[in-house]
mmCIF file with all atom_site columns, C-alpha atoms in Angstrom:
data_model
loop_
_atom_site.group_PDB
_atom_site.id
_atom_site.type_symbol
_atom_site.label_atom_id
_atom_site.label_alt_id
_atom_site.label_comp_id
_atom_site.label_asym_id
_atom_site.label_entity_id
_atom_site.label_seq_id
_atom_site.pdbx_PDB_ins_code
_atom_site.Cartn_x
_atom_site.Cartn_y
_atom_site.Cartn_z
_atom_site.occupancy
_atom_site.B_iso_or_equiv
_atom_site.pdbx_formal_charge
_atom_site.auth_seq_id
_atom_site.auth_comp_id
_atom_site.auth_asym_id
_atom_site.auth_atom_id
_atom_site.pdbx_PDB_model_num
ATOM 1   C CA . GLU N 1 1   ? -3.696  15.672  8.008   1.00 0.00 ? 1   GLU N CA 1
ATOM 2   C CA . LEU N 1 2   ? -6.088  13.413  6.128   1.00 0.00 ? 2   LEU N CA 1
ATOM 3   C CA . GLN N 1 3   ? -7.877  14.776  3.068   1.00 0.00 ? 3   GLN N CA 1
ATOM 4   C CA . ASP N 1 4   ? -11.469 14.180  1.919   1.00 0.00 ? 4   ASP N CA 1
ATOM 5   C CA . ARG N 1 5   ? -12.099 10.508  1.059   1.00 0.00 ? 5   ARG N CA 1
ATOM 6   C CA . GLN N 1 6   ? -9.073  9.410   3.166   1.00 0.00 ? 6   GLN N CA 1
ATOM 7   C CA . THR N 1 7   ? -9.157  7.312   6.324   1.00 0.00 ? 7   THR N CA 1
ATOM 8   C CA . ALA N 1 8   ? -6.445  5.856   8.534   1.00 0.00 ? 8   ALA N CA 1
ATOM 9   C CA . ALA N 1 9   ? -6.937  2.145   7.845   1.00 0.00 ? 9   ALA N CA 1
ATOM 10  C CA . ASP N 1 10  ? -4.119  0.887   10.099  1.00 0.00 ? 10  ASP N CA 1
ATOM 11  C CA . LEU N 1 11  ? -1.450  2.321   12.400  1.00 0.00 ? 11  LEU N CA 1
ATOM 12  C CA . MET N 1 12  ? 1.754   0.795   13.766  1.00 0.00 ? 12  MET N CA 1
ATOM 13  C CA . LEU N 1 13  ? 4.221   2.178   16.301  1.00 0.00 ? 13  LEU N CA 1
ATOM 14  C CA . SER N 1 14  ? 7.883   1.429   15.585  1.00 0.00 ? 14  SER N CA 1
ATOM 15  C CA . PRO N 1 15  ? 9.687   -0.677  18.228  1.00 0.00 ? 15  PRO N CA 1
ATOM 16  C CA . ASP N 1 16  ? 11.802  2.346   19.259  1.00 0.00 ? 16  ASP N CA 1
ATOM 17  C CA . ASP N 1 17  ? 8.629   4.463   19.843  1.00 0.00 ? 17  ASP N CA 1
ATOM 18  C CA . THR N 1 18  ? 9.861   7.127   17.395  1.00 0.00 ? 18  THR N CA 1
ATOM 19  C CA . HIS N 1 19  ? 7.688   6.623   14.298  1.00 0.00 ? 19  HIS N CA 1
ATOM 20  C CA . VAL N 1 20  ? 4.096   5.767   13.551  1.00 0.00 ? 20  VAL N CA 1
ATOM 21  C CA . PHE N 1 21  ? 3.438   4.112   10.198  1.00 0.00 ? 21  PHE N CA 1
ATOM 22  C CA . VAL N 1 22  ? -0.040  4.904   8.882   1.00 0.00 ? 22  VAL N CA 1
ATOM 23  C CA . LEU N 1 23  ? -1.789  3.034   6.075   1.00 0.00 ? 23  LEU N CA 1
ATOM 24  C CA . VAL N 1 24  ? -4.140  5.543   4.487   1.00 0.00 ? 24  VAL N CA 1
ATOM 25  C CA . ALA N 1 25  ? -7.066  4.286   2.420   1.00 0.00 ? 25  ALA N CA 1
ATOM 26  C CA . GLU N 1 26  ? -8.329  6.718   -0.184  1.00 0.00 ? 26  GLU N CA 1
ATOM 27  C CA . ARG N 1 27  ? -11.739 6.100   -1.740  1.00 0.00 ? 27  ARG N CA 1
ATOM 28  C CA . PRO N 1 28  ? -11.980 6.864   -5.458  1.00 0.00 ? 28  PRO N CA 1
ATOM 29  C CA . LEU N 1 29  ? -13.997 9.888   -6.476  1.00 0.00 ? 29  LEU N CA 1
ATOM 30  C CA . GLY N 1 30  ? -17.646 8.962   -7.013  1.00 0.00 ? 30  GLY N CA 1
ATOM 31  C CA . SER N 1 31  ? -17.225 5.417   -5.715  1.00 0.00 ? 31  SER N CA 1
ATOM 32  C CA . ARG N 1 32  ? -20.163 3.427   -4.436  1.00 0.00 ? 32  ARG N CA 1
ATOM 33  C CA . ASN N 1 33  ? -20.041 0.626   -1.911  1.00 0.00 ? 33  ASN N CA 1
ATOM 34  C CA . VAL N 1 34  ? -22.240 -2.441  -1.959  1.00 0.00 ? 34  VAL N CA 1
ATOM 35  C CA . ILE N 1 35  ? -24.780 -2.460  0.880   1.00 0.00 ? 35  ILE N CA 1
ATOM 36  C CA . VAL N 1 36  ? -25.155 -5.801  2.618   1.00 0.00 ? 36  VAL N CA 1
ATOM 37  C CA . PRO N 1 37  ? -28.242 -6.489  4.743   1.00 0.00 ? 37  PRO N CA 1
ATOM 38  C CA . ASN N 1 38  ? -27.632 -7.760  8.282   1.00 0.00 ? 38  ASN N CA 1
ATOM 39  C CA . TYR N 1 39  ? -30.673 -9.812  9.305   1.00 0.00 ? 39  TYR N CA 1
ATOM 40  C CA . VAL N 1 40  ? -29.446 -10.903 12.754  1.00 0.00 ? 40  VAL N CA 1
ATOM 41  C CA . THR N 1 41  ? -29.402 -7.798  14.934  1.00 0.00 ? 41  THR N CA 1
ATOM 42  C CA . GLU N 1 42  ? -30.096 -6.928  18.566  1.00 0.00 ? 42  GLU N CA 1
ATOM 43  C CA . THR N 1 43  ? -33.093 -4.829  17.541  1.00 0.00 ? 43  THR N CA 1
ATOM 44  C CA . GLY N 1 44  ? -34.630 -7.539  15.376  1.00 0.00 ? 44  GLY N CA 1
ATOM 45  C CA . TYR N 1 45  ? -34.737 -5.169  12.410  1.00 0.00 ? 45  TYR N CA 1
ATOM 46  C CA . THR N 1 46  ? -32.638 -5.530  9.277   1.00 0.00 ? 46  THR N CA 1
ATOM 47  C CA . GLU N 1 47  ? -29.696 -3.123  9.303   1.00 0.00 ? 47  GLU N CA 1
ATOM 48  C CA . ASP N 1 48  ? -27.350 -2.188  6.464   1.00 0.00 ? 48  ASP N CA 1
ATOM 49  C CA . ILE N 1 49  ? -23.674 -3.070  6.608   1.00 0.00 ? 49  ILE N CA 1
ATOM 50  C CA . PRO N 1 50  ? -21.530 -0.962  4.292   1.00 0.00 ? 50  PRO N CA 1
ATOM 51  C CA . GLY N 1 51  ? -19.534 -3.330  2.113   1.00 0.00 ? 51  GLY N CA 1
ATOM 52  C CA . ARG N 1 52  ? -16.547 -2.908  -0.142  1.00 0.00 ? 52  ARG N CA 1
ATOM 53  C CA . THR N 1 53  ? -16.451 -1.511  -3.650  1.00 0.00 ? 53  THR N CA 1
ATOM 54  C CA . ALA N 1 54  ? -17.726 -4.001  -6.228  1.00 0.00 ? 54  ALA N CA 1
ATOM 55  C CA . VAL N 1 55  ? -15.188 -5.949  -8.261  1.00 0.00 ? 55  VAL N CA 1
ATOM 56  C CA . GLY N 1 56  ? -14.517 -4.136  -11.525 1.00 0.00 ? 56  GLY N CA 1
ATOM 57  C CA . ASP N 1 57  ? -15.147 -0.700  -10.022 1.00 0.00 ? 57  ASP N CA 1
ATOM 58  C CA . THR N 1 58  ? -12.219 1.561   -9.195  1.00 0.00 ? 58  THR N CA 1
ATOM 59  C CA . GLN N 1 59  ? -10.765 0.339   -5.903  1.00 0.00 ? 59  GLN N CA 1
ATOM 60  C CA . ASN N 1 60  ? -9.351  2.250   -2.941  1.00 0.00 ? 60  ASN N CA 1
ATOM 61  C CA . ARG N 1 61  ? -5.768  3.481   -3.115  1.00 0.00 ? 61  ARG N CA 1
ATOM 62  C CA . THR N 1 62  ? -3.559  2.491   -0.202  1.00 0.00 ? 62  THR N CA 1
ATOM 63  C CA . LEU N 1 63  ? -0.943  5.076   0.718   1.00 0.00 ? 63  LEU N CA 1
ATOM 64  C CA . LEU N 1 64  ? 1.693   4.983   3.436   1.00 0.00 ? 64  LEU N CA 1
ATOM 65  C CA . ALA N 1 65  ? 2.632   7.867   5.732   1.00 0.00 ? 65  ALA N CA 1
ATOM 66  C CA . VAL N 1 66  ? 5.386   7.915   8.344   1.00 0.00 ? 66  VAL N CA 1
ATOM 67  C CA . MET N 1 67  ? 5.040   10.272  11.302  1.00 0.00 ? 67  MET N CA 1
ATOM 68  C CA . ASN N 1 68  ? 7.952   11.148  13.583  1.00 0.00 ? 68  ASN N CA 1
ATOM 69  C CA . LEU N 1 69  ? 6.494   11.506  17.076  1.00 0.00 ? 69  LEU N CA 1
ATOM 70  C CA . LYS N 1 70  ? 9.431   13.574  18.362  1.00 0.00 ? 70  LYS N CA 1
ATOM 71  C CA . THR N 1 71  ? 9.560   16.162  15.545  1.00 0.00 ? 71  THR N CA 1
ATOM 72  C CA . ALA N 1 72  ? 5.907   15.948  14.380  1.00 0.00 ? 72  ALA N CA 1
ATOM 73  C CA . LYS N 1 73  ? 7.177   15.659  10.783  1.00 0.00 ? 73  LYS N CA 1
ATOM 74  C CA . THR N 1 74  ? 5.234   13.429  8.354   1.00 0.00 ? 74  THR N CA 1
ATOM 75  C CA . VAL N 1 75  ? 6.663   11.971  5.146   1.00 0.00 ? 75  VAL N CA 1
ATOM 76  C CA . TRP N 1 76  ? 5.116   9.931   2.349   1.00 0.00 ? 76  TRP N CA 1
ATOM 77  C CA . PRO N 1 77  ? 7.501   7.286   0.944   1.00 0.00 ? 77  PRO N CA 1
ATOM 78  C CA . ASP N 1 78  ? 8.755   7.949   -2.559  1.00 0.00 ? 78  ASP N CA 1
ATOM 79  C CA . SER N 1 79  ? 7.215   5.674   -5.203  1.00 0.00 ? 79  SER N CA 1
ATOM 80  C CA . SER N 1 80  ? 9.427   6.721   -8.124  1.00 0.00 ? 80  SER N CA 1
ATOM 81  C CA . PHE N 1 81  ? 10.769  3.138   -8.218  1.00 0.00 ? 81  PHE N CA 1
ATOM 82  C CA . ALA N 1 82  ? 7.576   2.153   -10.088 1.00 0.00 ? 82  ALA N CA 1
ATOM 83  C CA . PRO N 1 83  ? 8.123   2.849   -13.798 1.00 0.00 ? 83  PRO N CA 1
ATOM 84  C CA . PRO N 1 84  ? 5.275   4.592   -15.634 1.00 0.00 ? 84  PRO N CA 1
ATOM 85  C CA . ILE N 1 85  ? 3.099   2.510   -17.939 1.00 0.00 ? 85  ILE N CA 1
ATOM 86  C CA . GLU N 1 86  ? 1.854   3.159   -21.464 1.00 0.00 ? 86  GLU N CA 1
ATOM 87  C CA . ASP N 1 87  ? -1.590  4.688   -21.533 1.00 0.00 ? 87  ASP N CA 1
ATOM 88  C CA . PRO N 1 88  ? -3.718  1.952   -23.140 1.00 0.00 ? 88  PRO N CA 1
ATOM 89  C CA . ALA N 1 89  ? -5.690  4.522   -25.142 1.00 0.00 ? 89  ALA N CA 1
ATOM 90  C CA . PRO N 1 90  ? -3.378  6.886   -27.083 1.00 0.00 ? 90  PRO N CA 1
ATOM 91  C CA . PRO N 1 91  ? -4.911  10.276  -27.875 1.00 0.00 ? 91  PRO N CA 1
ATOM 92  C CA . ALA N 1 92  ? -7.208  10.481  -30.904 1.00 0.00 ? 92  ALA N CA 1
ATOM 93  C CA . GLY N 1 93  ? -5.373  11.263  -34.130 1.00 0.00 ? 93  GLY N CA 1
ATOM 94  C CA . THR N 1 94  ? -2.181  9.510   -33.002 1.00 0.00 ? 94  THR N CA 1
ATOM 95  C CA . ALA N 1 95  ? -0.430  7.597   -35.785 1.00 0.00 ? 95  ALA N CA 1
ATOM 96  C CA . PRO N 1 96  ? -0.827  3.797   -35.581 1.00 0.00 ? 96  PRO N CA 1
ATOM 97  C CA . GLY N 1 97  ? 2.005   2.238   -33.594 1.00 0.00 ? 97  GLY N CA 1
ATOM 98  C CA . ALA N 1 98  ? 2.989   5.573   -32.021 1.00 0.00 ? 98  ALA N CA 1
ATOM 99  C CA . PRO N 1 99  ? 3.587   5.300   -28.289 1.00 0.00 ? 99  PRO N CA 1
ATOM 100 C CA . GLY N 1 100 ? 0.884   6.632   -26.008 1.00 0.00 ? 100 GLY N CA 1
ATOM 101 C CA . LYS N 1 101 ? 1.650   8.983   -23.161 1.00 0.00 ? 101 LYS N CA 1
ATOM 102 C CA . LYS N 1 102 ? 3.145   7.547   -19.995 1.00 0.00 ? 102 LYS N CA 1
ATOM 103 C CA . ALA N 1 103 ? 0.734   7.193   -17.082 1.00 0.00 ? 103 ALA N CA 1
ATOM 104 C CA . GLU N 1 104 ? 1.916   7.278   -13.457 1.00 0.00 ? 104 GLU N CA 1
ATOM 105 C CA . ARG N 1 105 ? 1.680   3.895   -11.738 1.00 0.00 ? 105 ARG N CA 1
ATOM 106 C CA . GLU N 1 106 ? -0.778  3.596   -8.902  1.00 0.00 ? 106 GLU N CA 1
ATOM 107 C CA . ILE N 1 107 ? 0.973   1.873   -6.007  1.00 0.00 ? 107 ILE N CA 1
ATOM 108 C CA . ARG N 1 108 ? -0.744  0.126   -3.109  1.00 0.00 ? 108 ARG N CA 1
ATOM 109 C CA . TRP N 1 109 ? 1.421   -0.027  0.002   1.00 0.00 ? 109 TRP N CA 1
ATOM 110 C CA . SER N 1 110 ? 1.378   -2.591  2.795   1.00 0.00 ? 110 SER N CA 1
ATOM 111 C CA . MET N 1 111 ? 2.261   -1.943  6.408   1.00 0.00 ? 111 MET N CA 1
ATOM 112 C CA . PRO N 1 112 ? 6.047   -2.221  6.710   1.00 0.00 ? 112 PRO N CA 1
ATOM 113 C CA . ASP N 1 113 ? 7.962   -4.623  8.879   1.00 0.00 ? 113 ASP N CA 1
ATOM 114 C CA . VAL N 1 114 ? 10.402  -2.781  11.128  1.00 0.00 ? 114 VAL N CA 1
ATOM 115 C CA . SER N 1 115 ? 13.606  -4.128  12.656  1.00 0.00 ? 115 SER N CA 1
ATOM 116 C CA . ASP N 1 116 ? 13.582  -4.593  16.437  1.00 0.00 ? 116 ASP N CA 1
ATOM 117 C CA . ASP N 1 117 ? 15.958  -1.650  16.859  1.00 0.00 ? 117 ASP N CA 1
ATOM 118 C CA . GLY N 1 118 ? 13.604  0.550   14.760  1.00 0.00 ? 118 GLY N CA 1
ATOM 119 C CA . LYS N 1 119 ? 16.350  1.563   12.302  1.00 0.00 ? 119 LYS N CA 1
ATOM 120 C CA . LEU N 1 120 ? 15.140  -0.308  9.206   1.00 0.00 ? 120 LEU N CA 1
ATOM 121 C CA . ALA N 1 121 ? 11.682  -0.563  7.639   1.00 0.00 ? 121 ALA N CA 1
ATOM 122 C CA . VAL N 1 122 ? 10.750  -2.710  4.636   1.00 0.00 ? 122 VAL N CA 1
ATOM 123 C CA . ALA N 1 123 ? 7.320   -2.464  3.031   1.00 0.00 ? 123 ALA N CA 1
ATOM 124 C CA . GLY N 1 124 ? 5.607   -4.283  0.217   1.00 0.00 ? 124 GLY N CA 1
ATOM 125 C CA . ALA N 1 125 ? 4.256   -2.209  -2.644  1.00 0.00 ? 125 ALA N CA 1
ATOM 126 C CA . ARG N 1 126 ? 2.299   -3.530  -5.589  1.00 0.00 ? 126 ARG N CA 1
ATOM 127 C CA . SER N 1 127 ? 0.876   -2.014  -8.711  1.00 0.00 ? 127 SER N CA 1
ATOM 128 C CA . ALA N 1 128 ? -2.891  -1.605  -8.937  1.00 0.00 ? 128 ALA N CA 1
ATOM 129 C CA . ASP N 1 129 ? -2.958  -3.968  -11.942 1.00 0.00 ? 129 ASP N CA 1
ATOM 130 C CA . ASN N 1 130 ? -1.250  -6.703  -9.833  1.00 0.00 ? 130 ASN N CA 1
ATOM 131 C CA . LYS N 1 131 ? 1.510   -7.218  -12.404 1.00 0.00 ? 131 LYS N CA 1
ATOM 132 C CA . ASP N 1 132 ? 4.377   -5.859  -10.273 1.00 0.00 ? 132 ASP N CA 1
ATOM 133 C CA . ARG N 1 133 ? 5.415   -6.190  -6.629  1.00 0.00 ? 133 ARG N CA 1
ATOM 134 C CA . TRP N 1 134 ? 8.343   -4.497  -4.916  1.00 0.00 ? 134 TRP N CA 1
ATOM 135 C CA . TYR N 1 135 ? 9.871   -4.892  -1.462  1.00 0.00 ? 135 TYR N CA 1
ATOM 136 C CA . VAL N 1 136 ? 11.149  -1.455  -0.568  1.00 0.00 ? 136 VAL N CA 1
ATOM 137 C CA . ALA N 1 137 ? 13.431  -0.249  2.247   1.00 0.00 ? 137 ALA N CA 1
ATOM 138 C CA . ILE N 1 138 ? 12.089  3.060   3.573   1.00 0.00 ? 138 ILE N CA 1
ATOM 139 C CA . ASP N 1 139 ? 14.006  5.792   5.378   1.00 0.00 ? 139 ASP N CA 1
ATOM 140 C CA . PRO N 1 140 ? 11.385  6.895   7.931   1.00 0.00 ? 140 PRO N CA 1
ATOM 141 C CA . GLU N 1 141 ? 12.930  10.365  8.263   1.00 0.00 ? 141 GLU N CA 1
ATOM 142 C CA . SER N 1 142 ? 13.045  11.358  4.587   1.00 0.00 ? 142 SER N CA 1
ATOM 143 C CA . GLY N 1 143 ? 10.628  8.942   2.885   1.00 0.00 ? 143 GLY N CA 1
ATOM 144 C CA . LYS N 1 144 ? 13.376  7.925   0.454   1.00 0.00 ? 144 LYS N CA 1
ATOM 145 C CA . THR N 1 145 ? 13.073  4.382   -0.787  1.00 0.00 ? 145 THR N CA 1
ATOM 146 C CA . ARG N 1 146 ? 15.435  1.692   -2.064  1.00 0.00 ? 146 ARG N CA 1
ATOM 147 C CA . VAL N 1 147 ? 14.151  -1.390  -3.884  1.00 0.00 ? 147 VAL N CA 1
ATOM 148 C CA . VAL N 1 148 ? 15.141  -4.643  -2.162  1.00 0.00 ? 148 VAL N CA 1
ATOM 149 C CA . ASP N 1 149 ? 13.373  -6.992  -4.591  1.00 0.00 ? 149 ASP N CA 1
ATOM 150 C CA . THR N 1 150 ? 11.156  -6.752  -7.673  1.00 0.00 ? 150 THR N CA 1
ATOM 151 C CA . LEU N 1 151 ? 8.730   -9.334  -8.996  1.00 0.00 ? 151 LEU N CA 1
ATOM 152 C CA . HIS N 1 152 ? 6.854   -9.013  -12.318 1.00 0.00 ? 152 HIS N CA 1
ATOM 153 C CA . ASP N 1 153 ? 4.351   -11.265 -14.041 1.00 0.00 ? 153 ASP N CA 1
ATOM 154 C CA . ASP N 1 154 ? 2.330   -10.327 -17.131 1.00 0.00 ? 154 ASP N CA 1
ATOM 155 C CA . ALA N 1 155 ? -0.622  -12.277 -15.725 1.00 0.00 ? 155 ALA N CA 1
ATOM 156 C CA . TRP N 1 156 ? -0.870  -11.739 -11.957 1.00 0.00 ? 156 TRP N CA 1
ATOM 157 C CA . ILE N 1 157 ? 1.173   -11.316 -8.769  1.00 0.00 ? 157 ILE N CA 1
ATOM 158 C CA . ARG N 1 158 ? -0.534  -12.493 -5.621  1.00 0.00 ? 158 ARG N CA 1
ATOM 159 C CA . GLU N 1 159 ? -0.761  -10.001 -2.798  1.00 0.00 ? 159 GLU N CA 1
ATOM 160 C CA . ALA N 1 160 ? 2.218   -9.800  -0.478  1.00 0.00 ? 160 ALA N CA 1
ATOM 161 C CA . GLY N 1 161 ? 1.906   -11.340 2.933   1.00 0.00 ? 161 GLY N CA 1
ATOM 162 C CA . GLY N 1 162 ? 1.371   -15.056 2.951   1.00 0.00 ? 162 GLY N CA 1
ATOM 163 C CA . GLY N 1 163 ? 1.079   -15.018 6.742   1.00 0.00 ? 163 GLY N CA 1
ATOM 164 C CA . PHE N 1 164 ? 4.723   -14.099 7.464   1.00 0.00 ? 164 PHE N CA 1
ATOM 165 C CA . GLY N 1 165 ? 4.241   -10.498 8.543   1.00 0.00 ? 165 GLY N CA 1
ATOM 166 C CA . SER N 1 166 ? 2.559   -7.320  7.475   1.00 0.00 ? 166 SER N CA 1
ATOM 167 C CA . SER N 1 167 ? 4.373   -6.910  4.173   1.00 0.00 ? 167 SER N CA 1
ATOM 168 C CA . GLY N 1 168 ? 5.513   -10.478 3.546   1.00 0.00 ? 168 GLY N CA 1
ATOM 169 C CA . VAL N 1 169 ? 9.040   -9.988  4.879   1.00 0.00 ? 169 VAL N CA 1
ATOM 170 C CA . GLU N 1 170 ? 10.591  -10.766 8.253   1.00 0.00 ? 170 GLU N CA 1
ATOM 171 C CA . PHE N 1 171 ? 13.846  -9.544  9.709   1.00 0.00 ? 171 PHE N CA 1
ATOM 172 C CA . LEU N 1 172 ? 16.566  -12.023 10.568  1.00 0.00 ? 172 LEU N CA 1
ATOM 173 C CA . PRO N 1 173 ? 17.955  -11.892 14.145  1.00 0.00 ? 173 PRO N CA 1
ATOM 174 C CA . ASP N 1 174 ? 20.747  -9.473  13.096  1.00 0.00 ? 174 ASP N CA 1
ATOM 175 C CA . ASP N 1 175 ? 18.093  -6.766  12.293  1.00 0.00 ? 175 ASP N CA 1
ATOM 176 C CA . LYS N 1 176 ? 19.984  -5.967  9.072   1.00 0.00 ? 176 LYS N CA 1
ATOM 177 C CA . ARG N 1 177 ? 18.675  -8.603  6.643   1.00 0.00 ? 177 ARG N CA 1
ATOM 178 C CA . VAL N 1 178 ? 15.179  -9.765  5.683   1.00 0.00 ? 178 VAL N CA 1
ATOM 179 C CA . TRP N 1 179 ? 13.788  -12.971 4.245   1.00 0.00 ? 179 TRP N CA 1
ATOM 180 C CA . PHE N 1 180 ? 10.675  -13.409 2.130   1.00 0.00 ? 180 PHE N CA 1
ATOM 181 C CA . LEU N 1 181 ? 8.935   -15.804 -0.212  1.00 0.00 ? 181 LEU N CA 1
ATOM 182 C CA . SER N 1 182 ? 9.072   -15.047 -3.892  1.00 0.00 ? 182 SER N CA 1
#
């Protein structure tokens, strides 16, 4: 069941018709979208088109849910593979050089690629600060994850995809191995 500020942004049925993968977009609390005027309309009057959040504002979170159509069970893949980061602003009164508290990493999921037999799913996940990207194997029944590949750059990681599939990976013909650009 979707919560306030959540929408189903994309859905995909697994090849074996057992699972539905749902990308859930969650708007940040108090977010505002840019309004874009549409001058060419059927009515001849200017109409507003809701746009995206402005750059620099807090962006949407992208979550992933997996629904089993036979059991009606829904799981959210585990994101514990993403190590916490140092809070950039340690609490007031903290001694200089003392570590700040650890903040949970915000992960943005991509739609997974699923093997033709429906047994394996691999999704891309990236940190909100675009410094880390993981390819993660997901167990659609439990939501447990296993990291297939990790990429880190202190400057910037480009978004997964590159035109090779939903998450940037593709399965080889044996349905057991994937290939991807890194």
